[in-house]
PDB file of C-alpha atoms in Angstrom:
ATOM      1  CA  MET M 127       5.065 -27.506  -6.204  1.00 78.00           C
ATOM      2  CA  ALA M 128       5.723 -24.003  -3.540  1.00 82.00           C
ATOM      3  CA  VAL M 129       5.014 -20.619  -1.719  1.00 85.00           C
ATOM      4  CA  TYR M 130       7.565 -18.243  -1.494  1.00 85.00           C
ATOM      5  CA  GLY M 131       6.412 -15.233   0.331  1.00 84.00           C
ATOM      6  CA  TRP M 132       8.655 -11.405   1.157  1.00 81.00           C
ATOM      7  CA  SER M 133       7.732  -8.925   3.715  1.00 78.00           C
ATOM      8  CA  GLY M 134      10.554  -6.430   2.561  1.00 75.00           C
ATOM      9  CA  LYS M 135      12.761  -7.933   5.398  1.00 74.00           C
ATOM     10  CA  THR M 136      11.594 -11.721   6.174  1.00 76.00           C
ATOM     11  CA  PHE M 137      11.665 -14.611   3.354  1.00 79.00           C
ATOM     12  CA  ALA M 138       9.130 -17.907   3.369  1.00 80.00           C
ATOM     13  CA  PHE M 139       9.105 -20.807   1.752  1.00 80.00           C
ATOM     14  CA  ALA M 140       6.655 -24.016   2.168  1.00 80.00           C
ATOM     15  CA  PRO M 141       6.892 -26.698   0.274  1.00 80.00           C
ATOM     16  CA  ILE M 142       3.362 -28.100  -0.670  1.00 81.00           C
ATOM     17  CA  SER M 143       2.582 -31.912  -0.701  1.00 80.00           C
ATOM     18  CA  GLY M 144      -0.046 -33.183  -2.563  1.00 80.00           C
ATOM     19  CA  THR M 145       0.284 -30.949  -5.777  1.00 83.00           C
ATOM     20  CA  THR M 146       0.236 -31.299  -9.810  1.00 81.00           C
ATOM     21  CA  TYR M 147       0.881 -29.246 -12.021  1.00 78.00           C
ATOM     22  CA  ASP M 148       1.270 -28.610 -15.439  1.00 79.00           C
ATOM     23  CA  GLY M 149       3.586 -26.255 -16.868  1.00 75.00           C
ATOM     24  CA  VAL M 150       6.377 -24.862 -14.362  1.00 63.00           C
ATOM     25  CA  GLU M 151       5.253 -20.576 -13.813  1.00 80.00           C
ATOM     26  CA  ALA M 152       5.610 -18.698 -11.262  1.00 87.00           C
ATOM     27  CA  PHE M 153       2.841 -16.116 -10.099  1.00 90.00           C
ATOM     28  CA  THR M 154       2.455 -14.207  -7.608  1.00 90.00           C
ATOM     29  CA  ILE M 155      -1.165 -13.073  -5.398  1.00 91.00           C
ATOM     30  CA  GLU M 156      -0.802 -10.630  -2.449  1.00 90.00           C
ATOM     31  CA  ALA M 157      -0.957 -12.821   0.510  1.00 87.00           C
ATOM     32  CA  LYS M 158      -3.335 -10.969   2.700  1.00 90.00           C
ATOM     33  CA  ARG M 159      -6.486 -11.162  -0.072  1.00 92.00           C
ATOM     34  CA  LEU M 160      -4.904 -14.992  -0.218  1.00 91.00           C
ATOM     35  CA  ASP M 161      -5.127 -15.766   3.275  1.00 90.00           C
ATOM     36  CA  GLN M 162      -9.005 -14.707   3.841  1.00 91.00           C
ATOM     37  CA  TRP M 163      -9.856 -16.438   0.278  1.00 91.00           C
ATOM     38  CA  VAL M 164      -8.530 -19.467   1.742  1.00 90.00           C
ATOM     39  CA  SER M 165      -9.408 -18.762   5.056  1.00 90.00           C
ATOM     40  CA  THR M 166     -13.378 -19.960   3.872  1.00 90.00           C
ATOM     41  CA  LEU M 167     -12.584 -23.040   2.598  1.00 91.00           C
ATOM     42  CA  SER M 168     -12.436 -26.335   4.493  1.00 89.00           C
ATOM     43  CA  ASP M 169      -9.267 -27.367   5.101  1.00 86.00           C
ATOM     44  CA  SER M 170     -10.041 -30.780   2.572  1.00 89.00           C
ATOM     45  CA  ALA M 171     -11.056 -28.129  -0.117  1.00 89.00           C
ATOM     46  CA  VAL M 172      -8.621 -28.997  -3.731  1.00 90.00           C
ATOM     47  CA  VAL M 173      -7.710 -25.803  -5.169  1.00 90.00           C
ATOM     48  CA  GLU M 174      -6.957 -24.972  -8.646  1.00 91.00           C
ATOM     49  CA  PHE M 175      -4.744 -21.960  -9.488  1.00 90.00           C
ATOM     50  CA  ALA M 176      -4.789 -20.853 -13.356  1.00 89.00           C
ATOM     51  CA  PHE M 177      -2.317 -18.225 -14.532  1.00 89.00           C
ATOM     52  CA  THR M 178      -2.465 -16.380 -17.806  1.00 87.00           C
ATOM     53  CA  ASP M 179      -1.681 -12.680 -18.949  1.00 86.00           C
ATOM     54  CA  GLY M 180      -1.408 -11.382 -15.627  1.00 88.00           C
ATOM     55  CA  THR M 181      -4.430 -12.817 -13.944  1.00 91.00           C
ATOM     56  CA  VAL M 182      -5.055 -15.701 -11.716  1.00 92.00           C
ATOM     57  CA  VAL M 183      -8.264 -17.798 -11.471  1.00 93.00           C
ATOM     58  CA  ALA M 184      -8.577 -19.623  -7.972  1.00 92.00           C
ATOM     59  CA  LYS M 185     -11.046 -22.174  -8.460  1.00 94.00           C
ATOM     60  CA  ALA M 186     -12.559 -23.736  -5.006  1.00 93.00           C
ATOM     61  CA  PRO M 187     -15.411 -25.608  -4.496  1.00 91.00           C
ATOM     62  CA  ARG M 188     -17.381 -22.806  -2.845  1.00 81.00           C
ATOM     63  CA  GLY M 189     -16.194 -20.934  -5.950  1.00 87.00           C
ATOM     64  CA  LYS M 190     -13.678 -18.845  -7.236  1.00 90.00           C
ATOM     65  CA  ASN M 191     -11.351 -15.853  -7.247  1.00 92.00           C
ATOM     66  CA  ILE M 192      -9.632 -13.271  -9.529  1.00 94.00           C
ATOM     67  CA  PHE M 193      -6.211 -11.840  -8.098  1.00 94.00           C
ATOM     68  CA  GLN M 194      -3.901  -9.976 -10.332  1.00 92.00           C
ATOM     69  CA  SER M 195      -0.196 -11.160 -10.369  1.00 91.00           C
ATOM     70  CA  LEU M 196       2.470  -8.445 -10.926  1.00 87.00           C
ATOM     71  CA  ASP M 197       6.017  -9.822 -12.928  1.00 87.00           C
ATOM     72  CA  PRO M 198       7.199 -12.512 -10.655  1.00 84.00           C
ATOM     73  CA  ALA M 199      10.800 -11.429 -12.210  1.00 85.00           C
ATOM     74  CA  SER M 200      10.946  -8.195 -10.319  1.00 87.00           C
ATOM     75  CA  PHE M 201      10.724 -10.638  -7.172  1.00 84.00           C
ATOM     76  CA  PRO M 202      13.863 -10.734  -4.661  1.00 84.00           C
ATOM     77  CA  TRP M 203      13.965 -14.364  -4.938  1.00 83.00           C
ATOM     78  CA  TRP M 204      16.774 -15.184  -2.749  1.00 82.00           C
ATOM     79  CA  ASP M 205      17.796 -18.984  -3.503  1.00 81.00           C
ATOM     80  CA  THR M 206      21.194 -18.130  -4.186  1.00 83.00           C
ATOM     81  CA  LEU M 207      21.613 -16.789  -1.074  1.00 85.00           C
ATOM     82  CA  TRP M 208      20.273 -19.725   0.504  1.00 85.00           C
ATOM     83  CA  GLU M 209      22.133 -22.305  -1.445  1.00 89.00           C
ATOM     84  CA  SER M 210      25.483 -20.027  -0.704  1.00 92.00           C
ATOM     85  CA  SER M 211      24.574 -20.117   3.516  1.00 92.00           C
ATOM     86  CA  LYS M 212      26.056 -22.953   5.658  1.00 95.00           C
ATOM     87  CA  GLU M 213      25.136 -24.805   8.589  1.00 95.00           C
ATOM     88  CA  THR M 214      25.296 -23.292  11.988  1.00 96.00           C
ATOM     89  CA  GLY M 215      23.498 -24.643  14.275  1.00 95.00           C
ATOM     90  CA  LYS M 216      21.006 -26.513  15.287  1.00 96.00           C
ATOM     91  CA  VAL M 217      18.402 -25.761  18.107  1.00 96.00           C
ATOM     92  CA  ARG M 218      14.890 -26.813  19.877  1.00 96.00           C
ATOM     93  CA  ALA M 219      12.753 -24.317  18.625  1.00 96.00           C
ATOM     94  CA  ASP M 220      10.401 -24.008  22.350  1.00 96.00           C
ATOM     95  CA  LEU M 221      13.490 -23.601  23.880  1.00 96.00           C
ATOM     96  CA  PHE M 222      14.438 -21.212  21.284  1.00 96.00           C
ATOM     97  CA  ARG M 223      12.015 -19.740  21.219  1.00 97.00           C
ATOM     98  CA  SER M 224      11.772 -19.324  25.297  1.00 96.00           C
ATOM     99  CA  ALA M 225      14.893 -17.850  24.989  1.00 96.00           C
ATOM    100  CA  ILE M 226      14.032 -15.186  22.284  1.00 96.00           C
ATOM    101  CA  ASN M 227      10.854 -14.236  24.295  1.00 96.00           C
ATOM    102  CA  HIS M 228      12.958 -13.508  27.244  1.00 96.00           C
ATOM    103  CA  SER M 229      15.591 -11.669  26.108  1.00 96.00           C
ATOM    104  CA  ARG M 230      12.530  -9.090  24.056  1.00 95.00           C
ATOM    105  CA  PRO M 231      12.833  -6.894  26.649  1.00 95.00           C
ATOM    106  CA  PHE M 232      16.119  -6.369  26.763  1.00 96.00           C
ATOM    107  CA  ILE M 233      16.624  -5.152  23.011  1.00 96.00           C
ATOM    108  CA  CYS M 234      16.591  -1.448  22.400  1.00 96.00           C
ATOM    109  CA  ASP M 235      14.074   0.511  20.907  1.00 93.00           C
ATOM    110  CA  ASP M 236      15.546   3.923  20.109  1.00 93.00           C
ATOM    111  CA  GLU M 237      16.200   3.071  16.489  1.00 92.00           C
ATOM    112  CA  THR M 238      17.532   7.279  15.649  1.00 92.00           C
ATOM    113  CA  ARG M 239      19.963   6.899  18.502  1.00 93.00           C
ATOM    114  CA  GLN M 240      20.997   2.793  18.661  1.00 93.00           C
ATOM    115  CA  PRO M 241      20.300   1.104  16.537  1.00 93.00           C
ATOM    116  CA  LYS M 242      23.541  -1.144  16.504  1.00 93.00           C
ATOM    117  CA  LEU M 243      21.748  -1.969  19.783  1.00 95.00           C
ATOM    118  CA  CYS M 244      17.892  -2.433  18.470  1.00 96.00           C
ATOM    119  CA  VAL M 245      19.032  -6.218  17.800  1.00 96.00           C
ATOM    120  CA  LEU M 246      19.556  -9.395  19.809  1.00 96.00           C
ATOM    121  CA  GLU M 247      22.838 -10.813  18.447  1.00 96.00           C
ATOM    122  CA  CYS M 248      23.822 -14.550  19.137  1.00 96.00           C
ATOM    123  CA  LYS M 249      27.739 -15.140  20.062  1.00 94.00           C
ATOM    124  CA  ASP M 250      29.415 -17.814  21.707  1.00 93.00           C
ATOM    125  CA  GLY M 251      26.530 -19.782  21.885  1.00 92.00           C
ATOM    126  CA  MET M 252      24.198 -16.940  24.045  1.00 95.00           C
ATOM    127  CA  LEU M 253      21.271 -14.763  22.717  1.00 96.00           C
ATOM    128  CA  ARG M 254      23.042 -11.113  23.088  1.00 97.00           C
ATOM    129  CA  SER M 255      20.963  -7.651  23.978  1.00 97.00           C
ATOM    130  CA  THR M 256      20.761  -4.357  25.645  1.00 96.00           C
ATOM    131  CA  ASP M 257      18.556  -1.250  26.059  1.00 94.00           C
ATOM    132  CA  LEU M 258      21.188   0.743  27.658  1.00 93.00           C
ATOM    133  CA  THR M 259      19.528   0.208  31.441  1.00 94.00           C
ATOM    134  CA  ALA M 260      20.439  -3.272  31.882  1.00 96.00           C
ATOM    135  CA  MET M 261      21.623  -6.551  29.517  1.00 96.00           C
ATOM    136  CA  ASN M 262      20.964 -10.009  28.927  1.00 96.00           C
ATOM    137  CA  ARG M 263      22.907 -13.412  27.844  1.00 96.00           C
ATOM    138  CA  THR M 264      20.707 -16.139  26.919  1.00 96.00           C
ATOM    139  CA  THR M 265      22.723 -19.951  27.060  1.00 94.00           C
ATOM    140  CA  VAL M 266      20.846 -21.642  24.088  1.00 93.00           C
ATOM    141  CA  PRO M 267      22.017 -25.737  23.421  1.00 93.00           C
ATOM    142  CA  GLY M 268      22.966 -24.920  19.098  1.00 95.00           C
ATOM    143  CA  LEU M 269      23.868 -22.283  19.201  1.00 94.00           C
ATOM    144  CA  THR M 270      27.845 -22.514  19.803  1.00 93.00           C
ATOM    145  CA  ASP M 271      28.605 -21.456  15.766  1.00 94.00           C
ATOM    146  CA  CYS M 272      25.438 -19.332  15.838  1.00 95.00           C
ATOM    147  CA  THR M 273      26.249 -15.588  14.774  1.00 95.00           C
ATOM    148  CA  VAL M 274      23.128 -14.733  13.786  1.00 94.00           C
ATOM    149  CA  ARG M 275      22.010 -10.527  14.442  1.00 93.00           C
ATOM    150  CA  LEU M 276      18.052 -10.815  14.964  1.00 93.00           C
ATOM    151  CA  HIS M 277      16.493  -7.017  14.217  1.00 93.00           C
ATOM    152  CA  GLY M 278      13.780  -7.150  17.175  1.00 94.00           C
ATOM    153  CA  LYS M 279      11.072  -5.886  14.412  1.00 91.00           C
ATOM    154  CA  ASP M 280      11.838  -9.168  13.229  1.00 90.00           C
ATOM    155  CA  LEU M 281      11.190 -11.137  16.207  1.00 94.00           C
ATOM    156  CA  GLY M 282       7.560 -11.323  15.512  1.00 92.00           C
ATOM    157  CA  ALA M 283       7.792 -13.148  12.563  1.00 90.00           C
ATOM    158  CA  LEU M 284      10.606 -15.498  13.368  1.00 93.00           C
ATOM    159  CA  ASN M 285       8.723 -16.646  16.470  1.00 94.00           C
ATOM    160  CA  SER M 286       5.657 -17.380  14.839  1.00 92.00           C
ATOM    161  CA  PHE M 287       7.738 -19.449  12.585  1.00 92.00           C
ATOM    162  CA  LEU M 288       9.194 -21.178  16.179  1.00 95.00           C
ATOM    163  CA  ALA M 289       5.348 -21.610  17.644  1.00 95.00           C
ATOM    164  CA  LEU M 290       4.976 -23.639  14.303  1.00 92.00           C
ATOM    165  CA  GLN M 291       7.541 -26.401  15.085  1.00 93.00           C
ATOM    166  CA  GLY M 292       6.593 -27.233  18.529  1.00 94.00           C
ATOM    167  CA  ASP M 293      10.005 -28.729  20.175  1.00 94.00           C
ATOM    168  CA  GLY M 294      11.166 -30.077  16.831  1.00 94.00           C
ATOM    169  CA  GLU M 295      14.537 -29.149  15.433  1.00 95.00           C
ATOM    170  CA  VAL M 296      15.130 -26.309  13.677  1.00 95.00           C
ATOM    171  CA  THR M 297      18.662 -25.882  11.872  1.00 94.00           C
ATOM    172  CA  ILE M 298      20.040 -21.939  11.462  1.00 94.00           C
ATOM    173  CA  TYR M 299      21.597 -21.613   8.627  1.00 93.00           C
ATOM    174  CA  GLU M 300      23.617 -18.114   7.891  1.00 94.00           C
ATOM    175  CA  THR M 301      25.637 -16.214   4.903  1.00 91.00           C
ATOM    176  CA  ASP M 302      27.148 -12.884   4.850  1.00 89.00           C
ATOM    177  CA  ARG M 303      24.377 -10.627   4.432  1.00 86.00           C
ATOM    178  CA  ALA M 304      21.134 -13.504   4.783  1.00 88.00           C
ATOM    179  CA  GLN M 305      20.387 -16.080   8.035  1.00 90.00           C
ATOM    180  CA  PHE M 306      17.644 -18.500   7.369  1.00 90.00           C
ATOM    181  CA  PHE M 307      16.330 -20.349  10.164  1.00 92.00           C
ATOM    182  CA  GLY M 308      14.361 -23.940   8.326  1.00 90.00           C
ATOM    183  CA  THR M 309      13.355 -27.742   9.342  1.00 85.00           C
ATOM    184  CA  LEU M 310      13.612 -30.512   7.351  1.00 68.00           C
ATOM    185  CA  ASP M 311      10.048 -31.822   7.512  1.00 62.00           C
ATOM    186  CA  GLY M 312       8.475 -28.834   4.867  1.00 50.00           C
ATOM    187  CA  LYS M 313       6.531 -26.970   8.589  1.00 43.00           C
TER     188      LYS M 313
END
């Protein structure tokens, strides 16, 4: 069992351990509403989800909540992209996060005139960026074969993920259309 997420630009996947399920049927819940409800529960609360006819009933010790599900078939499943990706780097999460934070001020924010420069690009093991006034090159161990291009506006989501990893190792996977950052421990 796992939770898949999509913000319009960023995908997320989180396996959930210690679950049981009867049948394999996908459903959707608006993340903001689910977060609000889950934040009222204790860490040890057992939650049960039941999906019928476009409605998700979530039950917990303190009560239940009803969510409307969109058609799961319209969710942009990215499994085939993931399966076609190749590993291009392994990096310590805290070092990668520090390098991103160091590079951020040098990323151009003028999307109208300079959209190609609104990224942090990895080339030859270095993160590179420019704001047309100054340039940044930051070397990060483990990125030698990595060629990711990270839009400046997407760095917040990546930083949040990296912060959860502490000093753990993050593996980078790439295709010509997508890039993935993951850990094997399910964090």
